[in-house]
Short mmCIF file of C-alpha atoms in Angstrom, two decimals:
data_model
loop_
_atom_site.label_atom_id
_atom_site.label_comp_id
_atom_site.label_asym_id
_atom_site.label_seq_id
_atom_site.Cartn_x
_atom_site.Cartn_y
_atom_site.Cartn_z
CA MET A 1 5.09 -17.46 12.61
CA ASP A 2 3.04 -17.11 9.42
CA GLN A 3 4.14 -18.41 6.05
CA TYR A 4 5.53 -15.01 5.11
CA GLY A 5 7.45 -14.51 8.34
CA SER A 6 10.68 -16.07 7.06
CA ALA A 7 11.22 -13.32 4.48
CA LYS A 8 12.88 -10.84 6.83
CA ILE A 9 14.75 -7.79 5.64
CA ARG A 10 18.38 -7.64 6.74
CA PHE A 11 18.97 -4.01 7.58
CA THR A 12 22.21 -2.20 6.82
CA PRO A 13 23.32 1.41 7.38
CA PRO A 14 21.05 4.01 5.73
CA LEU A 15 21.72 5.83 2.49
CA THR A 16 24.59 8.30 2.38
CA VAL A 17 23.38 11.88 2.84
CA VAL A 18 25.43 15.04 2.53
CA LYS A 19 25.02 18.27 4.50
CA GLY A 20 21.51 19.67 4.30
CA GLY A 21 20.04 16.28 3.45
CA LYS A 22 20.58 16.58 -0.30
CA LEU A 23 21.99 13.54 -2.06
CA ARG A 24 25.17 13.66 -4.08
CA PHE A 25 23.80 12.51 -7.44
CA MET A 26 25.97 10.67 -9.94
CA ALA A 27 23.60 10.90 -12.86
CA ASN A 28 26.03 9.85 -15.61
CA LEU A 29 27.26 6.27 -15.58
CA GLN A 30 27.15 2.90 -17.25
CA VAL A 31 25.71 -0.16 -15.53
CA VAL A 32 27.39 -3.34 -16.76
CA ASN A 33 27.69 -7.05 -16.04
CA ALA A 34 24.02 -7.44 -15.18
CA ARG A 35 20.92 -9.33 -16.28
CA ILE A 36 18.39 -6.56 -16.71
CA TRP A 37 14.66 -7.24 -16.98
CA THR A 38 13.51 -4.10 -18.75
CA GLY A 39 9.74 -4.45 -18.57
CA ASP A 40 9.75 -3.44 -22.25
CA PRO A 41 7.95 -6.07 -24.38
CA GLY A 42 10.04 -5.05 -27.40
CA GLN A 43 13.31 -5.81 -25.60
CA PRO A 44 12.60 -7.69 -22.37
CA TRP A 45 16.23 -8.36 -21.44
CA ALA A 46 19.42 -6.32 -21.52
CA GLY A 47 22.97 -6.69 -20.27
CA ALA A 48 24.01 -3.07 -19.80
CA VAL A 49 22.58 0.44 -19.73
CA VAL A 50 24.00 3.92 -20.13
CA ILE A 51 22.60 6.72 -17.98
CA ARG A 52 23.04 10.41 -18.76
CA ASP A 53 21.46 13.22 -16.76
CA GLY A 54 19.48 10.69 -14.77
CA ARG A 55 17.83 9.00 -17.76
CA PHE A 56 18.54 5.87 -19.75
CA THR A 57 20.08 6.73 -23.10
CA THR A 58 21.21 3.28 -24.24
CA VAL A 59 19.84 -0.15 -23.36
CA THR A 60 22.14 -2.85 -24.71
CA PRO A 61 20.97 -6.43 -25.41
CA LEU A 62 22.61 -9.23 -23.45
CA GLU A 63 24.58 -10.50 -26.43
CA ALA A 64 26.17 -7.10 -27.11
CA ALA A 65 26.67 -5.94 -23.52
CA ALA A 66 30.36 -6.83 -23.27
CA ALA A 67 31.28 -4.04 -25.67
CA VAL A 68 29.63 -1.27 -23.65
CA ARG A 69 32.46 -0.94 -21.13
CA ASP A 70 34.91 -0.16 -23.93
CA THR A 71 32.72 2.28 -25.86
CA GLU A 72 31.71 4.40 -22.86
CA LYS A 73 35.11 4.83 -21.20
CA SER A 74 34.38 8.42 -20.16
CA LEU A 75 31.58 7.33 -17.84
CA ALA A 76 31.79 5.99 -14.32
CA THR A 77 31.07 2.26 -14.28
CA LEU A 78 28.85 0.29 -11.95
CA ASP A 79 29.65 -3.42 -12.28
CA LEU A 80 26.85 -5.46 -10.74
CA GLY A 81 28.57 -8.82 -10.92
CA GLY A 82 25.86 -10.54 -12.93
CA ALA A 83 23.00 -9.49 -10.63
CA ILE A 84 19.37 -9.34 -11.69
CA VAL A 85 18.13 -5.77 -12.22
CA LEU A 86 14.53 -4.54 -12.44
CA PRO A 87 12.97 -1.16 -13.12
CA GLY A 88 12.58 0.73 -9.84
CA LEU A 89 9.66 -0.83 -7.98
CA ILE A 90 6.52 1.27 -7.50
CA ASP A 91 3.95 0.88 -4.71
CA ALA A 92 0.69 2.15 -6.19
CA HIS A 93 -1.26 2.32 -2.90
CA LEU A 94 0.03 2.88 0.61
CA HIS A 95 0.00 5.39 3.46
CA VAL A 96 3.55 6.69 3.78
CA LEU A 97 3.17 8.81 6.91
CA MET A 98 1.06 6.24 8.75
CA GLY A 99 3.59 3.63 7.71
CA GLY A 100 6.47 5.67 9.05
CA GLU A 101 4.58 6.27 12.29
CA SER A 102 3.79 2.56 12.60
CA LEU A 103 7.51 1.83 12.77
CA SER A 104 7.49 3.44 16.23
CA LYS A 105 4.19 1.95 17.44
CA LEU A 106 3.70 -1.32 19.28
CA ASP A 107 3.48 -3.95 16.54
CA LEU A 108 0.84 -6.62 17.21
CA THR A 109 0.97 -8.39 13.83
CA ALA A 110 2.72 -11.46 15.24
CA VAL A 111 0.49 -11.81 18.32
CA SER A 112 -1.28 -15.18 18.23
CA SER A 113 -3.16 -15.39 21.55
CA ARG A 114 -4.83 -13.24 24.19
CA GLU A 115 -1.96 -14.00 26.55
CA GLU A 116 0.59 -12.68 24.04
CA PHE A 117 -1.60 -9.63 23.37
CA GLU A 118 -1.88 -8.75 27.06
CA ASP A 119 1.82 -9.39 27.65
CA ALA A 120 2.77 -7.06 24.78
CA ILE A 121 0.49 -4.33 26.16
CA ALA A 122 1.97 -4.70 29.65
CA ARG A 123 5.57 -4.51 28.45
CA HIS A 124 4.90 -1.50 26.23
CA HIS A 125 3.01 0.27 29.02
CA ARG A 126 5.96 -0.11 31.38
CA ALA A 127 8.34 1.35 28.79
CA LEU A 128 6.27 4.48 28.03
CA PRO A 129 6.51 7.86 29.77
CA SER A 130 3.52 8.39 32.06
CA ASP A 131 1.98 11.13 29.89
CA ARG A 132 1.97 9.18 26.61
CA TRP A 133 -0.94 7.30 25.06
CA LEU A 134 -0.39 3.63 24.31
CA LEU A 135 -0.76 3.24 20.55
CA ALA A 136 -0.55 -0.15 18.85
CA HIS A 137 -1.39 -1.58 15.45
CA GLY A 138 -1.70 -4.82 13.55
CA TRP A 139 -3.86 -7.23 15.53
CA SER A 140 -6.17 -9.67 13.78
CA GLU A 141 -8.58 -12.00 15.55
CA GLU A 142 -7.81 -14.54 12.83
CA ASN A 143 -4.40 -15.03 14.47
CA TRP A 144 -5.96 -16.54 17.60
CA GLY A 145 -9.12 -18.29 16.45
CA GLY A 146 -11.62 -15.48 15.91
CA GLU A 147 -12.38 -14.14 19.41
CA GLU A 148 -12.93 -10.39 19.28
CA PRO A 149 -10.69 -8.49 21.71
CA SER A 150 -12.23 -6.20 24.30
CA LYS A 151 -11.14 -3.44 26.65
CA ALA A 152 -10.36 -6.15 29.21
CA TRP A 153 -7.39 -7.12 27.04
CA LEU A 154 -5.96 -3.65 27.73
CA ALA A 155 -6.23 -3.82 31.51
CA ALA A 156 -2.45 -3.66 31.92
CA ALA A 157 -2.49 -0.09 30.59
CA GLY A 158 -4.43 1.03 33.65
CA ASP A 159 -5.66 4.62 33.35
CA ARG A 160 -3.39 5.36 30.40
CA PRO A 161 -5.47 5.90 27.21
CA ALA A 162 -4.86 2.97 24.85
CA VAL A 163 -5.86 2.57 21.18
CA CYS A 164 -4.99 -0.57 19.22
CA THR A 165 -5.99 -0.58 15.55
CA ARG A 166 -6.85 -3.76 13.67
CA MET A 167 -4.47 -4.64 10.86
CA ASP A 168 -6.91 -3.30 8.24
CA LEU A 169 -7.34 0.06 10.06
CA HIS A 170 -11.12 -0.38 9.91
CA ALA A 171 -11.59 -1.28 13.57
CA ALA A 172 -9.93 -0.46 16.87
CA ILE A 173 -9.96 -1.72 20.43
CA VAL A 174 -9.79 1.03 23.07
CA ASN A 175 -9.76 0.99 26.85
CA GLN A 176 -12.10 2.67 29.32
CA ALA A 177 -9.83 5.71 29.59
CA VAL A 178 -10.59 6.40 25.92
CA LEU A 179 -14.26 5.45 26.07
CA ASP A 180 -14.76 7.95 28.89
CA GLN A 181 -13.78 10.71 26.46
CA CYS A 182 -16.16 9.57 23.69
CA ASP A 183 -19.84 10.27 23.09
CA LEU A 184 -21.31 6.76 23.24
CA LYS A 185 -25.02 7.60 23.38
CA SER A 186 -25.76 6.16 19.96
CA ASP A 187 -24.07 4.39 17.08
CA VAL A 188 -22.23 6.43 14.49
CA PRO A 189 -23.60 6.38 10.91
CA GLY A 190 -21.48 3.99 8.89
CA GLY A 191 -19.97 2.46 12.02
CA ARG A 192 -20.69 0.31 15.02
CA ILE A 193 -19.97 0.51 18.75
CA VAL A 194 -19.82 -3.13 19.81
CA ARG A 195 -21.75 -3.65 23.04
CA ASP A 196 -22.00 -6.47 25.55
CA ALA A 197 -25.12 -8.52 24.75
CA SER A 198 -26.19 -8.75 28.40
CA THR A 199 -25.27 -5.33 29.80
CA GLY A 200 -25.36 -3.09 26.75
CA GLU A 201 -22.03 -1.60 27.79
CA PRO A 202 -19.40 -0.92 25.11
CA THR A 203 -16.84 -3.71 24.91
CA GLY A 204 -14.16 -1.33 23.66
CA LEU A 205 -14.34 -2.56 20.05
CA LEU A 206 -15.18 0.22 17.60
CA VAL A 207 -15.82 -0.62 13.95
CA GLU A 208 -15.50 1.61 10.86
CA GLY A 209 -16.88 5.14 11.43
CA ALA A 210 -17.29 4.51 15.14
CA ALA A 211 -13.54 4.04 15.44
CA TRP A 212 -12.55 7.18 13.58
CA GLN A 213 -15.35 9.65 14.25
CA LEU A 214 -15.20 8.97 17.99
CA VAL A 215 -11.48 8.49 18.54
CA ASN A 216 -9.76 10.68 15.95
CA PRO A 217 -10.80 14.00 17.54
CA ILE A 218 -9.14 13.06 20.84
CA LEU A 219 -6.06 11.23 19.55
CA PRO A 220 -2.80 13.09 20.13
CA ARG A 221 -1.49 14.24 16.76
CA PRO A 222 2.20 14.11 15.88
CA SER A 223 3.87 17.49 15.70
CA ALA A 224 5.09 18.66 12.30
CA GLU A 225 8.62 17.69 13.32
CA GLU A 226 7.50 14.21 14.41
CA ALA A 227 5.53 13.72 11.19
CA GLN A 228 8.57 14.74 9.15
CA GLN A 229 10.59 12.14 11.02
CA HIS A 230 7.93 9.58 10.09
CA LEU A 231 8.47 10.52 6.44
CA TRP A 232 12.23 10.00 6.74
CA LEU A 233 11.72 6.62 8.43
CA ALA A 234 9.26 5.57 5.73
CA GLN A 235 11.54 6.69 2.91
CA GLU A 236 14.49 4.76 4.29
CA HIS A 237 12.35 1.67 4.89
CA LEU A 238 10.91 1.76 1.36
CA HIS A 239 14.30 2.26 -0.28
CA ARG A 240 15.59 -0.79 1.58
CA LEU A 241 12.82 -2.76 -0.11
CA GLY A 242 13.66 -1.46 -3.58
CA VAL A 243 10.75 0.97 -3.79
CA THR A 244 11.55 4.14 -5.72
CA ALA A 245 8.08 5.67 -6.21
CA VAL A 246 4.78 5.55 -4.37
CA GLY A 247 1.14 6.47 -4.60
CA SER A 248 0.32 7.59 -1.07
CA MET A 249 -3.00 8.54 0.50
CA GLU A 250 -2.59 11.64 2.67
CA TYR A 251 -4.58 14.53 4.14
CA GLN A 252 -4.10 18.03 2.77
CA ARG A 253 -2.60 19.30 6.03
CA GLN A 254 0.01 16.52 5.89
CA ILE A 255 1.00 17.46 2.36
CA GLU A 256 1.41 21.10 3.35
CA THR A 257 3.24 20.59 6.67
CA VAL A 258 5.29 17.46 5.97
CA TYR A 259 5.88 16.81 2.28
CA GLU A 260 6.28 20.34 0.96
CA PRO A 261 8.83 21.52 3.56
CA LEU A 262 10.99 18.48 2.72
CA ILE A 263 10.56 18.49 -1.06
CA ASP A 264 14.18 19.44 -1.80
CA GLU A 265 15.48 16.57 0.31
CA LEU A 266 13.15 13.75 -0.75
CA THR A 267 14.48 10.95 -2.93
CA LEU A 268 11.26 8.91 -2.90
CA ARG A 269 9.00 9.90 -5.79
CA CYS A 270 5.62 10.74 -4.25
CA ARG A 271 2.33 10.86 -6.14
CA LEU A 272 -0.27 11.84 -3.54
CA THR A 273 -4.01 11.25 -3.43
CA VAL A 274 -5.86 13.51 -1.01
CA LEU A 275 -8.10 11.99 1.63
CA ASP A 276 -11.10 14.32 1.92
CA ARG A 277 -14.38 12.99 3.28
CA ASP A 278 -16.39 16.20 2.86
CA TRP A 279 -19.34 16.55 0.53
CA PRO A 280 -19.60 18.65 -1.51
CA ILE A 281 -15.89 18.23 -2.12
CA ASP A 282 -13.58 21.17 -2.74
CA CYS A 283 -10.80 20.12 -5.15
CA GLU A 284 -9.14 23.53 -5.34
CA PHE A 285 -6.03 22.40 -3.43
CA GLY A 286 -5.37 19.57 -5.87
CA ARG A 287 -6.28 21.64 -8.93
CA GLN A 288 -3.90 24.44 -7.97
CA PHE A 289 -1.06 22.23 -6.71
CA PRO A 290 0.99 22.37 -9.97
CA ALA A 291 1.20 26.16 -9.57
CA ARG A 292 3.22 25.66 -6.38
CA GLY A 293 6.20 24.90 -8.61
CA HIS A 294 7.30 21.48 -7.39
CA ASP A 295 8.97 19.02 -9.75
CA PRO A 296 6.10 16.63 -10.58
CA ALA A 297 8.59 13.77 -10.91
CA GLN A 298 9.25 14.24 -7.20
CA LEU A 299 6.00 15.46 -5.66
CA ALA A 300 2.54 15.80 -7.19
CA VAL A 301 -1.08 15.70 -6.08
CA ILE A 302 -2.86 13.49 -8.57
CA GLY A 303 -6.36 13.01 -7.17
CA TYR A 304 -8.81 12.45 -4.36
CA LYS A 305 -10.00 9.30 -2.63
CA ALA A 306 -13.45 8.25 -1.42
CA PHE A 307 -14.62 5.21 0.53
CA ALA A 308 -17.50 3.00 -0.57
CA ASP A 309 -17.27 0.27 2.08
CA GLY A 310 -15.14 -1.34 4.79
CA THR A 311 -13.12 -4.56 4.84
CA LEU A 312 -13.68 -8.28 4.54
CA GLY A 313 -11.91 -9.01 7.83
CA SER A 314 -14.23 -6.72 9.78
CA ARG A 315 -17.28 -7.98 7.83
CA THR A 316 -17.93 -4.42 6.69
CA ALA A 317 -17.06 -4.85 3.00
CA ALA A 318 -20.36 -4.29 1.16
CA LEU A 319 -21.52 -7.52 -0.48
CA LEU A 320 -24.38 -8.24 -2.87
CA GLU A 321 -25.41 -11.13 -0.60
CA ASP A 322 -25.06 -11.80 3.12
CA TYR A 323 -21.82 -12.97 4.68
CA ALA A 324 -21.77 -16.75 4.79
CA ASP A 325 -20.62 -16.68 8.42
CA ASP A 326 -22.90 -13.79 9.48
CA PRO A 327 -26.43 -14.19 8.04
CA GLY A 328 -28.32 -10.92 7.89
CA ASN A 329 -25.15 -8.88 7.44
CA CYS A 330 -24.09 -7.84 3.95
CA GLY A 331 -21.58 -5.24 5.14
CA LEU A 332 -21.69 -1.46 5.16
CA LEU A 333 -21.88 1.17 2.49
CA ILE A 334 -20.08 4.12 4.01
CA GLU A 335 -19.70 7.83 3.47
CA LEU A 336 -20.48 8.94 -0.10
CA ALA A 337 -21.74 5.53 -1.23
CA ARG A 338 -24.21 5.35 1.64
CA GLU A 339 -25.43 8.88 0.91
CA GLY A 340 -25.75 8.33 -2.86
CA HIS A 341 -23.16 10.95 -3.85
CA LEU A 342 -20.44 8.71 -5.30
CA CYS A 343 -21.15 9.49 -8.98
CA ASP A 344 -21.34 13.25 -8.39
CA TRP A 345 -18.16 13.11 -6.32
CA ALA A 346 -16.26 11.30 -9.08
CA GLN A 347 -17.43 13.79 -11.71
CA THR A 348 -16.40 16.73 -9.53
CA VAL A 349 -12.89 15.34 -9.07
CA SER A 350 -12.56 14.53 -12.77
CA LYS A 351 -13.73 17.98 -13.88
CA ALA A 352 -10.97 19.46 -11.71
CA GLY A 353 -8.47 17.56 -13.87
CA LEU A 354 -7.72 15.02 -11.15
CA SER A 355 -7.99 11.28 -10.65
CA PRO A 356 -10.89 9.88 -8.61
CA SER A 357 -9.97 6.80 -6.55
CA ILE A 358 -12.60 4.75 -4.77
CA HIS A 359 -11.98 2.26 -1.97
CA ALA A 360 -14.22 -0.70 -2.84
CA ILE A 361 -13.63 -4.20 -1.48
CA GLY A 362 -16.97 -6.04 -1.56
CA ASP A 363 -18.74 -6.86 -4.82
CA HIS A 364 -21.59 -4.44 -4.07
CA ALA A 365 -19.15 -1.58 -3.46
CA VAL A 366 -17.12 -2.52 -6.54
CA ARG A 367 -20.26 -2.33 -8.68
CA LEU A 368 -21.11 1.11 -7.31
CA ALA A 369 -17.53 2.26 -7.94
CA LEU A 370 -17.69 1.02 -11.54
CA ASP A 371 -20.96 2.90 -11.98
CA ALA A 372 -19.42 6.09 -10.58
CA LEU A 373 -16.33 5.91 -12.80
CA GLU A 374 -18.04 4.64 -15.96
CA ASP A 375 -18.14 7.95 -17.82
CA ILE A 376 -14.68 9.14 -16.78
CA GLY A 377 -12.03 8.81 -19.47
CA PRO A 378 -8.76 6.91 -19.04
CA GLU A 379 -6.72 10.12 -19.25
CA ARG A 380 -7.92 10.87 -15.69
CA ARG A 381 -6.63 7.48 -14.46
CA PRO A 382 -9.77 6.65 -12.40
CA ARG A 383 -8.94 3.83 -10.00
CA ILE A 384 -10.80 1.26 -7.97
CA GLU A 385 -8.72 0.60 -4.89
CA HIS A 386 -8.59 -2.99 -3.59
CA ALA A 387 -11.37 -4.61 -5.72
CA GLN A 388 -10.99 -7.80 -3.69
CA GLN A 389 -14.37 -9.34 -4.49
CA ILE A 390 -15.79 -8.82 -7.98
CA ASP A 391 -19.08 -10.24 -9.19
CA PRO A 392 -18.50 -12.23 -12.43
CA ALA A 393 -21.04 -10.03 -14.21
CA ASP A 394 -18.82 -6.99 -13.59
CA LEU A 395 -15.47 -8.36 -14.73
CA THR A 396 -15.66 -7.17 -18.33
CA ARG A 397 -16.40 -3.65 -17.08
CA PHE A 398 -12.76 -3.49 -15.96
CA ALA A 399 -11.50 -3.53 -19.57
CA GLY A 400 -9.17 -0.55 -19.89
CA ARG A 401 -9.78 0.35 -16.24
CA ILE A 402 -7.32 0.42 -13.33
CA ALA A 403 -7.67 -2.21 -10.64
CA SER A 404 -5.32 -1.02 -7.89
CA MET A 405 -4.83 -4.18 -5.84
CA GLN A 406 -2.65 -5.47 -3.03
CA PRO A 407 -1.58 -9.10 -3.45
CA LEU A 408 -0.52 -9.48 0.18
CA HIS A 409 -4.14 -8.78 1.14
CA LYS A 410 -5.01 -11.95 -0.75
CA ALA A 411 -2.54 -13.83 1.45
CA ASP A 412 -4.11 -12.32 4.56
CA ASP A 413 -7.83 -12.34 3.75
CA GLY A 414 -7.41 -15.67 1.97
CA ARG A 415 -7.18 -17.34 5.36
CA TYR A 416 -10.87 -16.74 6.04
CA ALA A 417 -12.34 -15.89 2.62
CA ALA A 418 -14.17 -19.22 2.29
CA ARG A 419 -15.82 -18.67 5.67
CA ARG A 420 -16.85 -15.10 4.86
CA LEU A 421 -18.00 -15.71 1.29
CA GLY A 422 -18.75 -19.40 0.90
CA ASN A 423 -17.03 -21.49 -1.76
CA GLU A 424 -19.32 -20.46 -4.62
CA ARG A 425 -18.42 -16.77 -4.38
CA LEU A 426 -14.69 -17.45 -4.27
CA THR A 427 -14.63 -17.27 -8.08
CA GLY A 428 -14.67 -13.48 -7.69
CA PHE A 429 -11.99 -13.32 -4.97
CA PHE A 430 -8.84 -11.47 -6.11
CA PRO A 431 -9.35 -12.40 -9.79
CA PHE A 432 -5.89 -11.32 -10.97
CA ARG A 433 -5.81 -13.60 -14.00
CA GLN A 434 -9.36 -12.76 -15.06
CA LEU A 435 -8.66 -9.03 -14.82
CA ILE A 436 -5.60 -9.29 -17.06
CA ASP A 437 -7.56 -11.43 -19.50
CA VAL A 438 -10.30 -8.80 -19.89
CA GLY A 439 -7.72 -6.05 -20.47
CA ALA A 440 -7.64 -4.31 -17.09
CA HIS A 441 -4.62 -2.34 -15.91
CA LEU A 442 -3.56 -4.37 -12.86
CA ALA A 443 -1.46 -2.14 -10.59
CA PHE A 444 0.02 -3.50 -7.37
CA GLY A 445 0.66 -1.83 -4.06
CA SER A 446 0.74 -2.77 -0.40
CA ASP A 447 -1.66 -0.57 1.62
CA TRP A 448 1.17 -0.28 4.18
CA PRO A 449 0.93 -0.20 7.20
CA VAL A 450 -2.05 -2.55 6.85
CA VAL A 451 0.44 -5.18 5.62
CA SER A 452 4.14 -5.18 4.81
CA CYS A 453 5.30 -2.91 1.99
CA ASP A 454 7.89 -5.46 0.81
CA PRO A 455 7.11 -5.97 -2.91
CA MET A 456 8.82 -9.36 -2.85
CA LEU A 457 6.17 -10.63 -0.42
CA GLY A 458 3.51 -9.23 -2.74
CA VAL A 459 5.04 -11.01 -5.72
CA ARG A 460 5.17 -14.20 -3.69
CA ALA A 461 1.45 -13.95 -2.94
CA ALA A 462 0.62 -13.20 -6.57
CA VAL A 463 2.60 -16.06 -8.11
CA THR A 464 1.93 -18.78 -5.51
CA GLY A 465 -1.53 -18.05 -4.06
CA LEU A 466 -0.16 -18.86 -0.60
CA THR A 467 -2.06 -17.44 2.36
CA LEU A 468 -0.43 -16.39 5.62
CA ALA A 469 -1.56 -19.76 6.99
CA GLY A 470 0.36 -21.63 4.29
CA GLN A 471 -2.64 -22.78 2.28
CA VAL A 472 -3.10 -22.09 -1.42
CA ILE A 473 -6.22 -20.21 -2.46
CA ARG A 474 -7.46 -19.67 -6.01
CA PRO A 475 -4.28 -20.90 -7.76
CA GLU A 476 -5.99 -20.44 -11.12
CA GLU A 477 -5.57 -16.69 -10.55
CA ASN A 478 -1.79 -16.94 -10.02
CA LEU A 479 0.37 -14.67 -12.16
CA THR A 480 3.69 -15.31 -13.85
CA VAL A 481 6.74 -13.60 -12.38
CA ASP A 482 6.79 -11.22 -15.37
CA GLU A 483 3.15 -10.26 -14.83
CA ALA A 484 3.66 -9.65 -11.12
CA PHE A 485 6.70 -7.44 -11.69
CA ARG A 486 4.85 -5.58 -14.44
CA ALA A 487 2.10 -4.79 -11.92
CA TYR A 488 4.76 -3.29 -9.62
CA THR A 489 6.46 -1.32 -12.40
CA ASP A 490 4.89 -0.39 -15.73
CA GLN A 491 1.27 -0.78 -14.63
CA ALA A 492 1.79 0.95 -11.29
CA ALA A 493 3.45 3.81 -13.18
CA TYR A 494 0.43 4.02 -15.49
CA ALA A 495 -1.96 4.11 -12.54
CA LEU A 496 -0.06 7.00 -10.96
CA GLY A 497 0.30 8.97 -14.18
CA PHE A 498 4.05 8.49 -14.66
CA SER A 499 4.92 8.43 -18.36
CA ASP A 500 8.67 7.92 -17.90
CA LEU A 501 8.87 5.32 -15.12
CA GLY A 502 8.27 1.60 -14.90
CA ARG A 503 10.51 0.46 -17.76
CA ILE A 504 14.18 0.43 -18.60
CA ALA A 505 14.14 2.08 -22.01
CA PRO A 506 15.74 5.12 -23.67
CA GLY A 507 14.25 8.34 -22.30
CA TYR A 508 12.93 6.77 -19.11
CA ARG A 509 14.18 7.90 -15.71
CA ALA A 510 17.04 5.79 -14.41
CA ASP A 511 15.42 4.08 -11.43
CA LEU A 512 16.64 0.53 -10.76
CA THR A 513 16.17 -2.21 -8.19
CA VAL A 514 18.93 -4.83 -7.87
CA LEU A 515 18.24 -8.30 -6.43
CA ASP A 516 20.47 -10.88 -4.77
CA ARG A 517 19.07 -13.83 -6.74
CA ASP A 518 17.19 -14.72 -9.89
CA PRO A 519 13.42 -14.52 -9.29
CA TRP A 520 12.80 -16.62 -12.40
CA ALA A 521 14.93 -19.48 -11.06
CA ILE A 522 13.62 -19.91 -7.50
CA ASP A 523 10.69 -21.63 -5.84
CA TRP A 524 8.74 -18.65 -4.53
CA ALA A 525 6.96 -20.87 -2.02
CA GLN A 526 10.31 -21.50 -0.33
CA GLU A 527 12.28 -18.26 -0.74
CA THR A 528 12.12 -14.67 -1.91
CA PRO A 529 14.79 -12.43 -3.42
CA ARG A 530 16.36 -9.67 -1.34
CA VAL A 531 17.02 -6.15 -2.60
CA VAL A 532 20.72 -5.27 -2.45
CA ARG A 533 20.75 -1.89 -4.21
CA THR A 534 18.20 0.82 -5.00
CA ILE A 535 18.98 3.46 -7.62
CA ILE A 536 17.04 6.67 -8.36
CA ASP A 537 17.96 8.98 -11.25
CA GLY A 538 21.20 7.03 -11.57
CA HIS A 539 22.15 7.57 -7.92
CA THR A 540 22.44 4.69 -5.45
CA VAL A 541 20.24 5.53 -2.46
CA MET A 542 20.58 2.17 -0.72
CA THR A 543 23.11 -0.65 -0.73
CA SER A 544 22.99 -3.83 1.31
CA GLY A 545 25.64 -6.44 1.90
#
């Protein structure tokens, strides 16, 4: 078990839903007997709040909180028994539908040997109907010493097509039943078909574009009904973790067939960034989305996303110098970055009134992303997603810019960062502290289902520097608890264009996350708080014993 495995979520019955799926909102109440971290620098702590029509109207300091119960007698009262309360937590970067789907896939994140891998495949194969593909997710060769898996590891699946994605979703291992359906005559631009050195035959490992351009066209797609169920599963899972709003990366067809039909029944606030890999890009869907009449506090399309490179784990993140453990390889520039269209793409998205977001992990890709976004004003909320490795010369360029980062990736990639980068380049690895110091907007998310979407595990990684292996990496970049929570609230809200979320202050929407213990009084290396109540617009959508 890794160092984050002890922080399990204790599940309780789901939120209460009335006929038709709509929630019975109680938007007028007073919350008392609490220690409330507001996220507001002008009044960081409060003891009670009054909510009317789903918004905070009064935020009472700790020393005056006792009088609130008597002055607001007409309101329903929620007594929290002295619990710690935060603004509703916001995940600035994840994949909601993939995350919901992953809850029903074979989970390989805890597999630590080939034997365990093969045993998990065999057991799952036996449990599946004969006409179903075997789909699994979450493996990492770092969990068993670095050996790359091959199609031989999937032998137990027999003739059943099997696809197992790496935890970062930038590589997949497939069996012969899948390879037989793919065109393997040559490598795919921006990707790699791994081949046996002696025979030249594909091993079954497909990296980057090879994984998606070859496999995606033949993968069975969920029906609209199945995808909608994935959204419900994801919403319930996120609410259990105290998440009230998200920035999710989705395809246009998913927005139209899954999100929009369920808009009246969603409680999760969804700001969506469209995944569109075409060039030239057509932004008309995003530009016209407001005319569809949805409440933007509930569902909005805010931008488009492009990819500049791959991932550190797969050695496809684009670096300025070679990988320390793979001389001659400096990663891959992919899609628009490889073709030299990144700047034009960003300008096209911005001129449509939308936010351009660029996946950039290696320092070369980060530099290209900064170049592409340099002339785009902050009102468009241009974002660099991940920004895991930043060359020191580029740090000051983040002043006033959004670094959308995932602290649990630091815990994961931190296990092998020194091997990939060498010790000298580690100064640019997840430079949280340096980014804050230069005036960047540091927004946190999870990238779920790549890693867990539990914000408490993200805070733990940000404030301790602990990797999944239990070592501490780059402790000089550790954040304070306040800074970490701000990245999951106020700064995440800024990144997603919310002007009335992320703080507990008059006029802001009444989203709250209630914890079972004081995060300022614990040793985060030993324990993490647990969410016991999630509130949206003044309505409790999740309670836990």
